[in-house]
Amino acid sequence: MSHLDSLNPAQRSAAEHTTGPLLIIAGAGAGKTKTLTHRILNLIKSGIAPEHILAITFTNKAAREMADRVRALLATEASVRHGAKAGEPFVATFHSLGAYILRAEHEATGRGTHFSILDDDDTNRLLKQAIIAQQLDPKQFEPRRLKNAISREKGELLTAETYAARVGNEYFPRIVAGVWKEYERLLVQEKAFDFDDLILHTTLLLSERPDIRAKYQARWTHIHIDEYQDTNVAQYKLSKILGGDQHNICVVGDTDQSIYGWRGADFRNMMIFEEDYPDATVVLLEENYRSTEHILAAANDIIKKNKVRKDKTLFTNKKGGEKISIVSTLDEREEARFIAKTCRDLITQGVSPKDIAILYRANFQSRALEEGLLARDIPYQVLGVKFFNRMEVKHVLAYIRAALNPDATADIARILNVPTRGLGKTTLAKVLAGDEASLPPATKEKVASFRTILADIARAAETYTPSLLIRYTIKQSGLEEMFLKDREEGEERLENAYELVALGSKYDTLPLGEGIATLLSDAALASDQDSLGTHTKKQVDAVRLMTVHASKGLEFPYVFITGMEQDLFPHRGFDGPVRNPEREEEERRLFYVAVTRAEKKVWLSYAHMRTVFGSKNVNTPSEFLMDLDEAYIETAEEIGGDEEDTEQHEGERMIEYL
Ligand code: ATP
Ligand code: MG
């Protein structure tokens, strides 16, 4: 029996295709990734050396899974196992591929083999330096904002020079150009690349150096790219270069699952493929193997409302199945309790925790969900950053701790210059050494105004309840203003910060002073436990929590999609009530991605009241729910009344984290 026997005829034709361009288009769960891995195996069996094969995906998790799948397939193939074909295919993300090439070509880049790859914080630090060097005020020109602007351009394959040559006399673009030039100088000086550079510089290097290009084109003769609908200009160009003259390039994707438009991804790259390679073989996959009929019917109904798409409909042979449950709850705590209870029931029935996923549109939602799971002692794992490890949450807590405890040096170090106040390392060292007297007068003044903020917070703590105090701190510290200026991530950070206010309200009934102290220690213990937890064995078989974005490409038997409320999902964000059709369609694609993760059962839950940005909102159910048909939905029983739950509700505090 051949490994190809597990494929349907269309999948098989794609897997058996060995030469020339190949485009595989299919809806969710139609076996795109499966076909791609089988194609790789088939190539190896047909005599292509594994090391000539390259496969690129978007996330580390997806890359790891693909490498595992290929390895597992290879291991089952006796002919390959005993053959003389050494090596393995190169499976990478776009970023890791870039880092690999830049490292190998260090002579050309001049940044050595041990260049650093800057994370978000590092990038901001360096940008701030560049802003100051340009004699600009980082308070006025926020590093984050400039970072987003530059990142966008890098994704479009522009460099500091090409950008400067392109911009006219417009004020902000000129500022960006100036800062960017200085920022690049600093990157070179520090022998560093930022995240976008990994793709940008690799692409430029391969375009400009025929010798280097030839080397990689010879090395990787067969290229595969999964989730191609989410490529931006730079990634598109890189794929094209790697495809070389041989055109042995296979791209796989689903335009309905393009969810990174806000980062410059362009699903039209899928459509351009046929123009770029007129001789491309196109394979359409239409059978979904993942989900039951009801789930798939819902998915089809959701996506067909989008106008900018090619019509395609998926079918499944898994007839019927469980209906989709729509669950209405009072608030986010009840939502979490319902989910935790249902998880507990499933686990009691023998379901593995890891077969359950809880998805949310916005990160801040994870806090209430985590708490609900902890209360029922359900093992869980958060993909991404756990609530208390989030930078913005740490900032807010650091302000409060520093205000209440003048010796909290780690906290002072964290926030002295957040938001930017022009206080650098030297100042910090002196402040920590208690040597503020020797600071230059201007700096002294800045430190003094920082101290004033802390004193204000300390004074507020004498009379305010914990939730009020947190709210006050977010504003008084300048963090709110800082977040509001960051168009890309600011909103999410602010949501998370305000989620602390919601948490704080649970401590409001404790005696003054005791409330905030308990909250601070609970928070410290919770984040500590979080970081330990990820390494314990118990966590591996755990319920998965993640954003819908992070769930792309994955599948789970049981899926909860939470926060199905208007303005949360679809998410409105800074645009407020302004209707932006492109964004709305992307939200709908996101909902399609969420529903199609499920194999057996979907729960869609919404809360009538939810605390967002620290205030209790009354919600209307998501408009997405209106698109679903009676034929495959059912309304879950009224929640609440469960005695155990009620008790928990009253005594509930963060102490449950213990
Ligand atoms: P997504 O759009 O979510 O990335 P996909 O198109 O990449 O989905 P896969 O993840 O490859 O789909 O496959 C979905 C599920 O269907 C997997 O569990 C896979 O093993 C199964 N599957 C795919 N093709 C077949 C087939 N021909 N026979 C049986 N099962 C299949
Ligand atoms: Mg896939």
XYZ file of C-alpha atoms in Angstrom, residues 78-575:
498
model
C 10.549 1.320 4.035
C 11.895 2.189 0.608
C 12.950 5.573 1.822
C 14.191 4.478 5.196
C 16.638 2.026 3.728
C 17.498 4.097 0.727
C 20.644 6.107 0.366
C 18.781 9.361 0.574
C 20.266 11.158 3.504
C 19.142 14.402 4.982
C 15.764 15.880 5.610
C 13.635 18.468 3.890
C 14.093 21.996 5.171
C 10.902 22.995 6.955
C 10.833 26.564 8.209
C 8.810 29.682 8.761
C 9.555 32.654 6.528
C 11.391 34.264 9.407
C 13.476 31.271 10.368
C 14.380 30.707 6.730
C 15.529 34.321 6.499
C 17.601 34.032 9.653
C 19.183 30.872 8.282
C 20.202 32.468 4.984
C 21.442 35.677 6.589
C 23.563 33.651 8.973
C 25.022 31.568 6.173
C 25.716 34.682 4.088
C 27.268 36.703 6.873
C 30.102 37.752 4.625
C 27.653 39.539 2.400
C 25.576 41.039 5.203
C 28.574 42.176 7.238
C 26.676 41.524 10.446
C 28.444 38.336 11.433
C 27.065 34.896 12.202
C 25.998 35.912 15.679
C 23.857 38.879 14.761
C 21.062 39.567 17.182
C 17.437 39.358 16.232
C 15.628 42.171 17.951
C 12.372 41.466 19.668
C 9.653 44.075 20.091
C 11.164 45.700 23.138
C 14.658 45.825 21.632
C 13.302 47.369 18.469
C 11.530 50.059 20.459
C 14.633 50.800 22.448
C 16.737 51.238 19.347
C 14.093 53.316 17.655
C 13.901 55.576 20.635
C 17.618 56.095 20.391
C 17.178 56.980 16.730
C 14.362 59.395 17.531
C 16.480 61.186 20.092
C 19.435 61.262 17.710
C 17.168 63.021 15.230
C 16.542 65.611 17.898
C 12.933 64.636 18.183
C 10.937 64.074 21.308
C 10.049 60.402 21.766
C 6.971 61.526 23.684
C 5.701 63.198 20.602
C 7.012 60.619 18.154
C 6.316 57.362 19.870
C 8.764 54.561 18.997
C 5.895 52.086 18.610
C 4.137 54.212 16.111
C 7.282 54.638 14.036
C 8.008 50.945 14.339
C 4.621 50.105 12.848
C 5.135 52.538 10.008
C 8.580 51.156 9.212
C 7.462 47.559 9.578
C 4.706 48.093 7.026
C 7.178 49.536 4.543
C 9.685 46.767 5.091
C 6.900 44.318 4.338
C 6.506 46.132 1.044
C 10.216 45.626 0.379
C 11.231 49.207 0.967
C 14.472 50.170 2.666
C 15.380 53.395 4.436
C 16.877 54.673 1.175
C 14.131 53.657 -1.207
C 11.543 54.971 1.194
C 13.302 58.330 1.571
C 13.550 58.668 -2.182
C 9.855 57.984 -2.500
C 8.322 60.243 0.101
C 7.559 63.802 -0.804
C 7.470 66.686 1.584
C 4.719 65.401 3.768
C 5.512 65.969 7.384
C 5.139 62.561 9.007
C 6.715 60.506 6.205
C 9.758 62.807 6.304
C 10.065 62.168 10.021
C 9.807 58.427 9.430
C 12.483 58.628 6.750
C 14.886 60.459 9.045
C 14.387 58.186 12.013
C 14.512 55.085 9.860
C 17.892 56.052 8.401
C 19.342 56.511 11.861
C 17.685 53.333 13.088
C 19.338 51.374 10.263
C 22.697 52.849 11.212
C 22.178 51.625 14.752
C 21.135 48.177 13.558
C 24.339 47.876 11.575
C 26.355 49.152 14.500
C 24.749 46.630 16.844
C 25.061 43.899 14.246
C 21.363 43.272 14.492
C 18.290 42.621 12.393
C 14.733 43.257 13.389
C 11.992 40.767 12.612
C 10.996 42.289 9.298
C 14.629 42.472 8.223
C 14.867 38.705 8.266
C 12.638 38.616 5.211
C 13.509 41.992 3.718
C 17.285 41.544 3.770
C 17.108 37.970 2.600
C 14.961 38.986 -0.332
C 17.193 41.911 -1.232
C 20.324 39.834 -0.886
C 18.971 37.176 -3.205
C 17.785 39.763 -5.730
C 21.048 41.646 -5.778
C 23.558 38.808 -5.701
C 23.165 36.366 -8.601
C 25.847 34.103 -7.138
C 24.078 33.721 -3.816
C 20.715 33.399 -5.492
C 22.016 30.617 -7.719
C 23.288 28.758 -4.695
C 19.893 28.599 -2.989
C 18.026 27.966 -6.195
C 20.280 24.973 -6.761
C 19.956 23.818 -3.205
C 16.160 23.972 -3.034
C 14.768 22.730 -6.277
C 11.286 22.077 -4.930
C 9.558 24.788 -2.931
C 6.319 24.470 -0.937
C 4.445 27.253 0.793
C 1.475 26.628 3.048
C -1.064 29.363 3.966
C 0.022 31.298 0.904
C -2.990 33.630 1.210
C -1.238 35.368 4.083
C 1.935 36.395 2.280
C 2.871 40.053 2.011
C 4.873 41.648 -0.789
C 8.267 40.709 0.653
C 7.272 37.095 1.238
C 5.710 36.880 -2.180
C 8.889 38.154 -3.797
C 11.060 35.827 -1.752
C 8.948 32.846 -2.807
C 9.270 33.881 -6.405
C 13.033 34.208 -6.259
C 13.413 30.850 -4.588
C 11.232 29.293 -7.273
C 13.902 30.387 -9.733
C 13.813 29.333 -13.358
C 12.743 25.818 -12.559
C 9.365 26.970 -11.283
C 9.016 23.920 -9.114
C 6.949 25.848 -6.707
C 3.844 24.583 -4.989
C 1.659 27.015 -3.095
C -1.292 26.088 -0.986
C -3.968 28.275 0.460
C -7.485 29.446 0.966
C -8.359 33.041 0.215
C -11.249 32.731 2.663
C -8.749 32.282 5.465
C -6.685 35.383 4.836
C -6.607 37.089 8.225
C -3.472 39.202 8.201
C -4.558 42.002 5.879
C -3.944 44.445 8.716
C -0.288 43.475 8.577
C 0.047 43.938 4.860
C -0.767 40.399 3.726
C -2.562 40.320 0.413
C -4.632 37.299 -0.517
C -4.612 38.440 -4.110
C -1.136 36.888 -4.220
C -3.039 33.614 -4.562
C -4.791 34.885 -7.638
C -1.651 36.449 -9.113
C 0.050 33.070 -8.969
C -1.726 31.926 -12.105
C -0.651 35.102 -13.889
C 2.941 34.704 -12.765
C 3.023 31.090 -13.818
C 0.637 30.694 -16.747
C 1.564 27.020 -17.013
C 0.568 26.365 -13.412
C -1.399 23.262 -12.602
C -4.367 24.192 -10.433
C -5.931 21.688 -8.091
C -9.167 22.398 -6.277
C -10.074 20.427 -3.192
C -13.692 20.479 -2.170
C -14.242 17.745 0.321
C -13.761 18.698 3.925
C -12.554 15.827 6.077
C -12.372 17.634 9.355
C -15.838 18.663 10.352
C -19.310 17.233 10.503
C -22.063 18.365 8.180
C -23.584 20.852 10.631
C -20.310 22.595 11.307
C -19.513 22.796 7.650
C -22.957 24.123 6.753
C -22.432 26.901 9.252
C -18.986 27.664 7.841
C -20.350 27.826 4.297
C -23.163 30.137 5.386
C -20.740 32.417 7.179
C -18.284 32.874 4.369
C -20.739 33.180 1.501
C -21.789 36.584 2.825
C -18.423 38.041 1.857
C -18.448 39.861 -1.452
C -14.751 39.853 -2.290
C -14.194 36.166 -2.878
C -14.353 33.397 -5.412
C -17.360 31.271 -4.771
C -16.636 27.783 -3.569
C -18.544 25.397 -1.403
C -17.203 22.585 0.675
C -18.949 19.313 1.325
C -18.411 16.546 3.797
C -19.381 12.936 4.044
C -19.666 13.154 7.802
C -23.431 13.505 7.762
C -25.286 15.186 10.583
C -23.303 15.437 13.747
C -23.969 17.479 16.825
C -25.628 20.799 16.371
C -23.826 24.021 17.123
C -24.761 25.264 20.574
C -25.413 28.919 21.125
C -24.911 29.803 24.730
C -26.057 33.025 26.275
C -24.637 33.982 29.651
C -24.997 36.844 32.052
C -21.412 37.993 32.013
C -17.884 36.819 31.235
C -17.584 34.972 34.518
C -20.660 32.957 33.837
C -19.385 32.311 30.343
C -16.148 30.994 31.809
C -18.007 28.885 34.343
C -20.181 27.355 31.667
C -17.160 26.487 29.562
C -15.237 25.077 32.490
C -18.203 22.971 33.524
C -18.677 21.659 29.998
C -14.965 20.862 29.767
C -15.214 18.990 33.044
C -18.168 16.981 31.713
C -16.323 16.150 28.507
C -13.232 15.060 30.392
C -15.364 12.892 32.670
C -16.762 11.251 29.551
C -13.233 10.378 28.502
C -12.312 13.274 26.223
C -8.660 14.282 26.401
C -8.232 17.866 27.554
C -5.934 18.543 24.601
C -8.832 17.801 22.247
C -10.637 20.882 23.490
C -9.857 24.398 22.315
C -11.188 27.673 23.649
C -10.849 30.503 21.171
C -11.217 34.224 21.677
C -11.015 37.259 19.456
C -9.104 39.490 21.885
C -6.385 38.502 24.295
C -7.886 40.147 27.330
C -10.683 37.570 27.284
C -8.273 34.861 28.380
C -8.093 36.165 31.945
C -11.676 35.339 32.902
C -11.474 32.036 31.032
C -8.235 31.024 32.741
C -9.811 31.749 36.065
C -12.872 29.654 35.310
C -10.695 26.693 34.344
C -8.527 27.047 37.430
C -11.593 27.037 39.636
C -12.542 23.639 38.252
C -8.985 22.419 38.276
C -8.927 21.817 34.552
C -5.442 21.685 33.072
C -4.996 24.321 30.423
C -2.318 25.857 28.289
C -2.375 29.312 26.790
C -0.858 29.674 23.356
C 0.786 33.036 23.427
C 1.373 35.065 26.531
C -0.479 34.364 29.726
C -2.347 37.248 31.215
C 0.001 38.113 34.050
C 3.038 37.803 31.840
C 1.774 40.427 29.444
C 3.916 43.505 29.311
C 1.097 45.995 29.843
C -0.235 44.073 32.832
C 3.235 44.021 34.346
C 3.615 47.766 33.757
C 0.425 48.644 35.603
C 1.209 46.369 38.522
C 4.755 47.720 38.654
C 3.447 51.268 39.073
C 1.282 50.243 41.979
C 4.023 48.240 43.645
C 6.572 50.998 43.172
C 4.105 53.500 44.623
C 3.452 51.365 47.667
C 7.003 50.181 48.110
C 9.758 52.700 47.377
C 12.350 49.909 47.526
C 10.842 47.986 44.644
C 13.874 48.511 42.448
C 12.889 45.996 39.781
C 9.599 47.816 39.373
C 11.239 51.207 39.192
C 13.652 49.909 36.590
C 10.697 48.644 34.582
C 8.687 51.852 34.572
C 11.091 54.745 35.063
C 11.047 55.365 31.355
C 7.674 53.867 30.435
C 6.070 55.862 28.931
C 9.146 57.526 27.503
C 10.405 60.343 29.683
C 13.921 60.667 28.335
C 15.371 58.870 31.335
C 18.096 56.455 30.282
C 20.291 53.832 31.873
C 22.637 56.265 33.572
C 19.768 58.016 35.254
C 18.315 54.700 36.308
C 21.614 53.644 37.855
C 21.788 56.868 39.832
C 18.166 56.692 40.893
C 18.634 53.143 42.114
C 21.863 54.071 43.882
C 20.010 56.861 45.675
C 22.252 59.386 43.998
C 19.623 61.593 42.432
C 21.373 64.697 43.712
C 24.160 64.393 41.165
C 21.792 64.368 38.179
C 21.717 67.338 35.812
C 18.867 69.755 36.661
C 16.681 68.866 33.672
C 16.916 65.162 34.439
C 16.311 65.802 38.089
C 13.077 67.487 37.182
C 11.961 64.537 35.088
C 12.727 62.138 37.915
C 10.830 64.382 40.267
C 7.721 64.280 38.083
C 8.005 60.498 37.979
C 8.149 60.505 41.778
C 5.089 62.706 41.837
C 3.151 60.125 39.851
C 4.131 57.434 42.335
C 3.168 59.678 45.250
C -0.205 60.357 43.620
C -0.832 56.655 43.274
C 0.258 56.014 46.851
C -2.114 58.686 48.085
C -4.954 57.302 46.009
C -4.337 53.884 47.553
C -5.275 55.313 50.941
C -8.875 55.857 49.919
C -9.539 54.038 46.640
C -10.796 50.507 46.252
C -8.496 48.219 44.234
C -10.475 48.588 41.014
C -10.528 52.381 41.294
C -6.862 52.443 42.112
C -5.965 50.393 39.051
C -8.087 52.575 36.855
C -6.449 55.670 38.306
C -2.980 54.191 37.814
C -3.567 53.403 34.157
C -4.378 57.049 33.527
C -2.051 58.784 35.959
C 1.004 56.813 34.850
C 0.574 57.964 31.263
C 0.236 54.343 30.128
C -3.221 54.928 28.713
C -2.006 57.784 26.568
C 0.952 55.722 25.447
C -1.272 52.810 24.390
C -3.726 55.058 22.608
C -0.962 56.335 20.359
C -0.025 52.873 19.179
C -2.426 52.096 16.410
C -1.448 48.493 15.929
C -1.194 46.943 19.359
C -2.282 49.770 21.632
C -5.899 48.865 21.737
C -5.153 45.317 22.741
C -2.747 46.491 25.419
C -5.287 48.899 26.786
C -7.926 46.180 26.854
C -5.573 43.983 28.833
C -4.694 46.766 31.231
C -8.369 47.424 31.853
C -8.976 43.765 32.386
C -6.995 44.317 35.571
C -9.668 46.787 36.672
C -12.250 44.058 36.236
C -10.088 41.739 38.261
C -9.558 44.414 40.909
C -13.286 44.722 41.524
C -13.221 41.269 43.092
C -11.047 42.644 45.861
C -13.124 45.744 46.441
C -15.024 44.234 49.337
C -11.904 43.508 51.362
C -10.779 46.044 53.989
C -8.961 49.013 52.535
C -5.291 48.316 51.955
C -5.755 44.593 52.347
C -7.524 44.374 49.011
C -4.710 45.728 46.885
C -2.060 43.853 48.853
C -3.894 40.578 48.312
C -4.339 41.304 44.648
C -0.646 42.051 44.191
C 0.472 38.876 45.889
C -2.124 36.751 44.098
C -0.958 38.194 40.802
C 2.691 37.494 41.602
C 1.922 33.917 42.548
C -0.268 33.375 39.517
C 2.347 34.454 37.041
C 4.947 32.415 38.838
C 2.812 29.332 38.638
C 2.123 30.051 34.991
C 5.718 29.960 33.993
C 6.360 26.768 35.920
C 3.232 25.173 34.605
C 4.285 25.194 30.991
C 7.029 22.680 31.697
C 5.077 20.178 33.724
C 3.873 17.062 32.050
C 0.316 17.612 33.144
C 0.140 20.697 30.932
C 0.776 18.779 27.753
C -2.599 17.124 27.914
C -4.359 20.365 28.579
C -7.205 22.393 27.170
C -5.823 24.877 24.642
C -6.593 28.562 24.901
C -5.660 30.836 22.050
C -6.756 33.687 19.853
C -8.566 32.846 16.669
C -5.562 34.170 14.759
C -3.290 31.651 16.451
C -5.630 28.766 15.678
C -5.252 28.925 11.903
C -4.283 25.576 10.409
C -4.987 23.656 13.634
C -7.856 21.294 14.396
C -9.622 20.121 17.544
C -12.581 17.813 18.140
C -14.285 20.314 20.501
C -14.160 24.057 20.037
C -15.572 26.897 22.116
C -15.732 30.273 20.406
C -16.239 32.882 23.062
C -17.272 36.507 23.191
C -19.723 36.336 20.288
C -20.812 39.904 20.875
C -21.210 42.838 18.600
C -18.030 44.949 18.613
C -15.970 42.178 20.189
C -16.406 39.662 17.368
C -16.638 41.291 14.829
C -14.093 43.450 16.531
C -14.560 47.142 15.987
C -11.502 48.600 17.635
C -10.379 52.132 17.114
C -12.539 52.617 14.080
